[in-house]
mmCIF file of C-alpha atoms in Angstrom:
data_model
loop_
_atom_site.group_PDB
_atom_site.id
_atom_site.type_symbol
_atom_site.label_atom_id
_atom_site.label_comp_id
_atom_site.label_asym_id
_atom_site.label_seq_id
_atom_site.Cartn_x
_atom_site.Cartn_y
_atom_site.Cartn_z
ATOM 1 C CA UNK A 1 3.918 -3.271 16.063
ATOM 2 C CA UNK A 2 6.256 -3.416 13.028
ATOM 3 C CA UNK A 3 9.693 -4.837 13.697
ATOM 4 C CA UNK A 4 11.121 -4.589 10.173
ATOM 5 C CA UNK A 5 10.356 -4.777 6.473
ATOM 6 C CA UNK A 6 10.782 -8.342 5.183
ATOM 7 C CA UNK A 7 12.312 -8.768 1.725
ATOM 8 C CA UNK A 8 10.511 -10.949 -0.812
ATOM 9 C CA UNK A 9 12.978 -12.016 -3.474
ATOM 10 C CA UNK A 10 13.643 -14.650 -6.108
ATOM 11 C CA UNK A 11 13.716 -17.547 -3.628
ATOM 12 C CA UNK A 12 10.785 -19.072 -1.742
ATOM 13 C CA UNK A 13 10.237 -17.032 1.466
ATOM 14 C CA UNK A 14 10.005 -18.150 5.096
ATOM 15 C CA UNK A 15 6.619 -16.655 5.889
ATOM 16 C CA UNK A 16 5.665 -17.899 9.370
ATOM 17 C CA UNK A 17 2.274 -17.525 11.039
ATOM 18 C CA UNK A 18 -0.300 -14.789 10.822
ATOM 19 C CA UNK A 19 0.490 -11.661 12.855
ATOM 20 C CA UNK A 20 -1.248 -11.529 16.244
ATOM 21 C CA UNK A 21 -3.192 -8.695 17.846
ATOM 22 C CA UNK A 22 -2.345 -5.346 16.268
ATOM 23 C CA UNK A 23 0.903 -6.615 14.733
ATOM 24 C CA UNK A 24 1.479 -6.066 11.011
ATOM 25 C CA UNK A 25 3.768 -8.112 8.767
ATOM 26 C CA UNK A 26 5.318 -5.899 6.080
ATOM 27 C CA UNK A 27 7.160 -7.123 2.975
ATOM 28 C CA UNK A 28 8.807 -5.364 0.047
ATOM 29 C CA UNK A 29 9.587 -6.620 -3.472
ATOM 30 C CA UNK A 30 11.747 -5.478 -6.370
ATOM 31 C CA UNK A 31 9.176 -5.835 -9.153
ATOM 32 C CA UNK A 32 11.822 -6.072 -11.878
ATOM 33 C CA UNK A 33 12.859 -9.584 -10.749
ATOM 34 C CA UNK A 34 12.447 -12.324 -13.339
ATOM 35 C CA UNK A 35 11.481 -14.775 -10.600
ATOM 36 C CA UNK A 36 9.397 -14.039 -7.481
ATOM 37 C CA UNK A 37 9.388 -16.466 -4.547
ATOM 38 C CA UNK A 38 10.739 -19.238 -6.750
ATOM 39 C CA UNK A 39 8.165 -18.690 -9.514
ATOM 40 C CA UNK A 40 8.986 -17.214 -12.959
ATOM 41 C CA UNK A 41 7.088 -13.978 -13.529
ATOM 42 C CA UNK A 42 6.454 -14.932 -17.171
ATOM 43 C CA UNK A 43 4.362 -17.870 -15.902
ATOM 44 C CA UNK A 44 2.412 -15.862 -13.331
ATOM 45 C CA UNK A 45 -0.750 -16.321 -15.395
ATOM 46 C CA UNK A 46 -0.896 -19.860 -13.981
ATOM 47 C CA UNK A 47 -1.382 -18.332 -10.519
ATOM 48 C CA UNK A 48 -3.377 -15.122 -11.080
ATOM 49 C CA UNK A 49 -7.152 -15.179 -11.385
ATOM 50 C CA UNK A 50 -9.125 -14.037 -14.443
ATOM 51 C CA UNK A 51 -9.593 -10.508 -13.123
ATOM 52 C CA UNK A 52 -5.891 -10.056 -12.493
ATOM 53 C CA UNK A 53 -4.964 -11.423 -15.902
ATOM 54 C CA UNK A 54 -7.472 -9.085 -17.555
ATOM 55 C CA UNK A 55 -6.147 -6.073 -15.660
ATOM 56 C CA UNK A 56 -2.576 -6.954 -16.625
ATOM 57 C CA UNK A 57 -3.530 -7.362 -20.292
ATOM 58 C CA UNK A 58 -5.086 -3.876 -20.329
ATOM 59 C CA UNK A 59 -1.860 -2.191 -19.228
ATOM 60 C CA UNK A 60 -0.360 -0.683 -22.365
ATOM 61 C CA UNK A 61 3.287 -0.374 -21.351
ATOM 62 C CA UNK A 62 5.127 -3.700 -20.997
ATOM 63 C CA UNK A 63 7.046 -2.453 -17.955
ATOM 64 C CA UNK A 64 3.819 -1.571 -16.132
ATOM 65 C CA UNK A 65 2.395 -4.971 -17.024
ATOM 66 C CA UNK A 66 5.417 -6.836 -15.671
ATOM 67 C CA UNK A 67 5.445 -4.823 -12.440
ATOM 68 C CA UNK A 68 1.733 -5.463 -11.917
ATOM 69 C CA UNK A 69 2.124 -9.192 -12.550
ATOM 70 C CA UNK A 70 5.182 -9.481 -10.281
ATOM 71 C CA UNK A 71 3.475 -7.661 -7.409
ATOM 72 C CA UNK A 72 0.300 -9.757 -7.644
ATOM 73 C CA UNK A 73 2.302 -12.942 -7.888
ATOM 74 C CA UNK A 74 4.119 -11.884 -4.716
ATOM 75 C CA UNK A 75 0.823 -11.035 -3.023
ATOM 76 C CA UNK A 76 -0.640 -14.453 -3.776
ATOM 77 C CA UNK A 77 2.479 -16.297 -2.615
ATOM 78 C CA UNK A 78 2.452 -14.419 0.692
ATOM 79 C CA UNK A 79 -1.297 -14.779 1.243
ATOM 80 C CA UNK A 80 -1.080 -18.452 0.413
ATOM 81 C CA UNK A 81 1.721 -18.859 2.949
ATOM 82 C CA UNK A 82 -0.261 -17.176 5.715
ATOM 83 C CA UNK A 83 -3.447 -19.100 4.890
ATOM 84 C CA UNK A 84 -1.891 -22.490 4.172
ATOM 85 C CA UNK A 85 -3.086 -22.463 0.550
ATOM 86 C CA UNK A 86 -1.490 -22.692 -2.847
ATOM 87 C CA UNK A 87 -1.221 -19.164 -4.327
ATOM 88 C CA UNK A 88 -3.742 -19.920 -7.070
ATOM 89 C CA UNK A 89 -6.274 -21.108 -4.467
ATOM 90 C CA UNK A 90 -6.475 -17.745 -2.685
ATOM 91 C CA UNK A 91 -9.873 -16.191 -3.405
ATOM 92 C CA UNK A 92 -9.813 -12.391 -3.728
ATOM 93 C CA UNK A 93 -12.934 -10.222 -3.504
ATOM 94 C CA UNK A 94 -13.841 -6.559 -3.095
ATOM 95 C CA UNK A 95 -15.520 -5.205 0.016
ATOM 96 C CA UNK A 96 -18.368 -2.706 -0.315
ATOM 97 C CA UNK A 97 -17.208 0.869 -0.775
ATOM 98 C CA UNK A 98 -17.703 2.839 2.485
ATOM 99 C CA UNK A 99 -18.560 5.959 0.450
ATOM 100 C CA UNK A 100 -21.258 4.657 -1.916
ATOM 101 C CA UNK A 101 -21.836 0.997 -1.014
ATOM 102 C CA UNK A 102 -20.710 -0.232 -4.433
ATOM 103 C CA UNK A 103 -18.618 -3.402 -4.836
ATOM 104 C CA UNK A 104 -15.322 -1.579 -5.312
ATOM 105 C CA UNK A 105 -14.012 -1.109 -1.780
ATOM 106 C CA UNK A 106 -10.901 -2.621 -0.219
ATOM 107 C CA UNK A 107 -9.500 -5.784 -1.823
ATOM 108 C CA UNK A 108 -10.013 -8.665 0.604
ATOM 109 C CA UNK A 109 -9.569 -12.392 1.023
ATOM 110 C CA UNK A 110 -12.789 -14.359 0.637
ATOM 111 C CA UNK A 111 -13.812 -15.315 4.163
ATOM 112 C CA UNK A 112 -11.793 -12.520 5.764
ATOM 113 C CA UNK A 113 -9.161 -14.695 7.469
ATOM 114 C CA UNK A 114 -6.521 -11.978 7.049
ATOM 115 C CA UNK A 115 -6.525 -8.313 6.074
ATOM 116 C CA UNK A 116 -3.973 -7.182 3.501
ATOM 117 C CA UNK A 117 -2.866 -4.205 1.454
ATOM 118 C CA UNK A 118 -0.635 -3.861 -1.611
ATOM 119 C CA UNK A 119 1.053 -0.797 -3.062
ATOM 120 C CA UNK A 120 3.529 -0.384 -5.900
ATOM 121 C CA UNK A 121 5.449 2.603 -7.187
ATOM 122 C CA UNK A 122 8.386 2.704 -9.548
ATOM 123 C CA UNK A 123 10.151 -0.646 -9.244
ATOM 124 C CA UNK A 124 9.000 -1.384 -5.683
ATOM 125 C CA UNK A 125 5.969 -3.113 -4.180
ATOM 126 C CA UNK A 126 5.078 -3.130 -0.480
ATOM 127 C CA UNK A 127 2.663 -5.568 1.196
ATOM 128 C CA UNK A 128 1.006 -5.505 4.626
ATOM 129 C CA UNK A 129 -0.821 -8.346 6.418
ATOM 130 C CA UNK A 130 -2.733 -8.100 9.693
ATOM 131 C CA UNK A 131 -5.741 -9.370 11.628
ATOM 132 C CA UNK A 132 -7.216 -5.844 11.556
ATOM 133 C CA UNK A 133 -7.978 -3.484 8.656
ATOM 134 C CA UNK A 134 -4.670 -2.278 7.252
ATOM 135 C CA UNK A 135 -3.399 -0.033 4.480
ATOM 136 C CA UNK A 136 0.080 0.419 3.054
ATOM 137 C CA UNK A 137 1.611 2.769 0.522
ATOM 138 C CA UNK A 138 4.991 3.308 -1.109
ATOM 139 C CA UNK A 139 5.744 6.377 -3.215
ATOM 140 C CA UNK A 140 8.646 7.485 -5.365
ATOM 141 C CA UNK A 141 9.851 10.945 -4.448
ATOM 142 C CA UNK A 142 8.213 13.120 -7.131
ATOM 143 C CA UNK A 143 9.776 15.807 -9.251
ATOM 144 C CA UNK A 144 8.893 19.470 -8.765
ATOM 145 C CA UNK A 145 6.350 19.485 -11.605
ATOM 146 C CA UNK A 146 4.374 16.571 -10.177
ATOM 147 C CA UNK A 147 4.420 18.078 -6.696
ATOM 148 C CA UNK A 148 3.162 21.446 -7.965
ATOM 149 C CA UNK A 149 0.242 19.770 -9.745
ATOM 150 C CA UNK A 150 -1.190 18.194 -6.579
ATOM 151 C CA UNK A 151 0.100 20.131 -3.572
ATOM 152 C CA UNK A 152 -2.971 22.381 -3.438
ATOM 153 C CA UNK A 153 -5.244 19.314 -3.243
ATOM 154 C CA UNK A 154 -3.987 18.553 0.276
ATOM 155 C CA UNK A 155 -5.222 19.824 3.633
ATOM 156 C CA UNK A 156 -4.492 23.584 3.760
ATOM 157 C CA UNK A 157 -2.163 23.114 6.720
ATOM 158 C CA UNK A 158 -0.218 20.450 4.812
ATOM 159 C CA UNK A 159 0.082 22.718 1.784
ATOM 160 C CA UNK A 160 1.353 25.487 4.057
ATOM 161 C CA UNK A 161 3.905 23.179 5.701
ATOM 162 C CA UNK A 162 5.336 22.159 2.350
ATOM 163 C CA UNK A 163 5.406 25.696 0.961
ATOM 164 C CA UNK A 164 7.900 26.938 3.577
ATOM 165 C CA UNK A 165 10.381 24.093 3.071
ATOM 166 C CA UNK A 166 13.491 24.580 0.907
ATOM 167 C CA UNK A 167 13.368 22.931 -2.512
ATOM 168 C CA UNK A 168 15.783 20.210 -1.428
ATOM 169 C CA UNK A 169 13.433 19.037 1.339
ATOM 170 C CA UNK A 170 9.983 19.732 -0.127
ATOM 171 C CA UNK A 171 9.779 16.740 -2.487
ATOM 172 C CA UNK A 172 10.914 14.261 0.176
ATOM 173 C CA UNK A 173 8.450 15.674 2.711
ATOM 174 C CA UNK A 174 5.661 15.468 0.146
ATOM 175 C CA UNK A 175 6.402 11.802 -0.605
ATOM 176 C CA UNK A 176 6.371 11.067 3.142
ATOM 177 C CA UNK A 177 3.039 12.841 3.598
ATOM 178 C CA UNK A 178 1.490 11.244 0.512
ATOM 179 C CA UNK A 179 2.456 7.721 1.530
ATOM 180 C CA UNK A 180 0.923 8.258 4.980
ATOM 181 C CA UNK A 181 -2.318 9.631 3.581
ATOM 182 C CA UNK A 182 -2.678 6.897 0.961
ATOM 183 C CA UNK A 183 -1.956 4.186 3.554
ATOM 184 C CA UNK A 184 -4.746 5.515 5.771
ATOM 185 C CA UNK A 185 -7.227 5.940 2.897
ATOM 186 C CA UNK A 186 -6.497 2.409 1.667
ATOM 187 C CA UNK A 187 -7.034 1.100 5.163
ATOM 188 C CA UNK A 188 -10.462 2.723 5.431
ATOM 189 C CA UNK A 189 -11.394 1.560 1.940
ATOM 190 C CA UNK A 190 -12.338 5.090 0.850
ATOM 191 C CA UNK A 191 -9.298 5.495 -1.366
ATOM 192 C CA UNK A 192 -9.228 8.813 -3.210
ATOM 193 C CA UNK A 193 -13.018 8.988 -3.654
ATOM 194 C CA UNK A 194 -13.364 11.836 -1.138
ATOM 195 C CA UNK A 195 -10.222 13.676 -2.191
ATOM 196 C CA UNK A 196 -6.997 14.372 -0.310
ATOM 197 C CA UNK A 197 -7.960 17.250 1.967
ATOM 198 C CA UNK A 198 -9.006 15.142 4.954
ATOM 199 C CA UNK A 199 -7.657 13.916 7.209
ATOM 200 C CA UNK A 200 -4.768 16.117 8.266
ATOM 201 C CA UNK A 201 -1.709 13.863 8.583
ATOM 202 C CA UNK A 202 1.200 16.261 8.231
ATOM 203 C CA UNK A 203 4.638 16.257 6.657
ATOM 204 C CA UNK A 204 6.691 16.434 9.860
ATOM 205 C CA UNK A 205 9.064 13.586 10.775
ATOM 206 C CA UNK A 206 6.248 11.990 12.822
ATOM 207 C CA UNK A 207 2.663 11.755 11.469
ATOM 208 C CA UNK A 208 -0.236 13.467 13.226
ATOM 209 C CA UNK A 209 -2.392 11.147 15.385
ATOM 210 C CA UNK A 210 -5.470 9.655 13.701
ATOM 211 C CA UNK A 211 -8.438 8.543 15.845
ATOM 212 C CA UNK A 212 -8.972 4.805 15.397
ATOM 213 C CA UNK A 213 -5.700 4.182 13.569
ATOM 214 C CA UNK A 214 -1.986 3.771 14.169
ATOM 215 C CA UNK A 215 0.097 5.259 11.356
ATOM 216 C CA UNK A 216 3.787 4.375 11.038
ATOM 217 C CA UNK A 217 6.484 5.406 8.576
ATOM 218 C CA UNK A 218 8.439 2.480 7.113
ATOM 219 C CA UNK A 219 12.022 2.038 6.034
ATOM 220 C CA UNK A 220 12.353 2.548 2.270
ATOM 221 C CA UNK A 221 15.213 2.796 -0.238
ATOM 222 C CA UNK A 222 16.591 6.178 -1.258
ATOM 223 C CA UNK A 223 14.121 7.960 -3.513
ATOM 224 C CA UNK A 224 11.056 6.366 -1.899
ATOM 225 C CA UNK A 225 8.806 6.867 1.129
ATOM 226 C CA UNK A 226 6.468 4.286 2.668
ATOM 227 C CA UNK A 227 3.923 4.078 5.482
ATOM 228 C CA UNK A 228 1.403 1.661 6.966
ATOM 229 C CA UNK A 229 -1.862 2.272 8.847
ATOM 230 C CA UNK A 230 -3.616 -0.307 11.026
ATOM 231 C CA UNK A 231 -6.990 0.037 12.727
ATOM 232 C CA UNK A 232 -7.349 0.231 16.491
ATOM 233 C CA UNK A 233 -9.457 -2.691 17.803
ATOM 234 C CA UNK A 234 -12.979 -1.741 18.816
ATOM 235 C CA UNK A 235 -12.715 1.922 17.810
ATOM 236 C CA UNK A 236 -15.774 3.130 15.872
ATOM 237 C CA UNK A 237 -13.612 5.676 14.060
ATOM 238 C CA UNK A 238 -11.528 2.955 12.508
ATOM 239 C CA UNK A 239 -13.419 2.902 9.233
ATOM 240 C CA UNK A 240 -14.516 6.496 8.795
ATOM 241 C CA UNK A 241 -12.773 8.877 11.180
ATOM 242 C CA UNK A 242 -10.041 11.384 10.576
ATOM 243 C CA UNK A 243 -7.967 13.913 12.434
ATOM 244 C CA UNK A 244 -8.615 17.642 12.213
ATOM 245 C CA UNK A 245 -5.839 19.931 11.117
ATOM 246 C CA UNK A 246 -3.765 21.915 13.614
ATOM 247 C CA UNK A 247 -5.408 24.941 15.149
#
């Protein structure tokens, strides 16, 4: 399903055609680059839409603003390549939220020609593109204080798994688990609205099975973890289902 993680860099990328079937095209980007896909980040405002420019302007820290702009510039270049459009011509909308029906669900391309997902953490952004609902997430390995503040918000079995690990392994396992769970929740469109308890995904080297979804860990640089989730065609659980924890 996922052969490798493509690298989006300073030069214009060779994008190719849309993935077929359940295949997912995954890309990563160093968001500190001054130029993304041949386009200067400082001129990204020529490509981003009004909503993206407004969101960028509201970010207080300059570093956060630059990383946001670089990742959205990369997203538009890649979407434009898959759709045969100039990056500034790609129309982005929000699907209805599956939890409340409000207009703040998954980001989507107007017309739905391709499903996509974007995640950024630290100085990295990851992108996923597919013909089916898809979610991706990349996470920096957290410090002990950050882990302690959220570990009890997970499924009880996940909290228990992490609690028995030695300190040297706990933070890495948490990042792996968190990236899997966020990828799935982004794919469904629910996000964090319903919390982090369900579904059980696990911190083991392989994720727990999820009805209606295929969840895969991705290669990531040292200090990061990443995962992608793609819906199973024709499965009714693909937008709402979840796996129960271990007995």
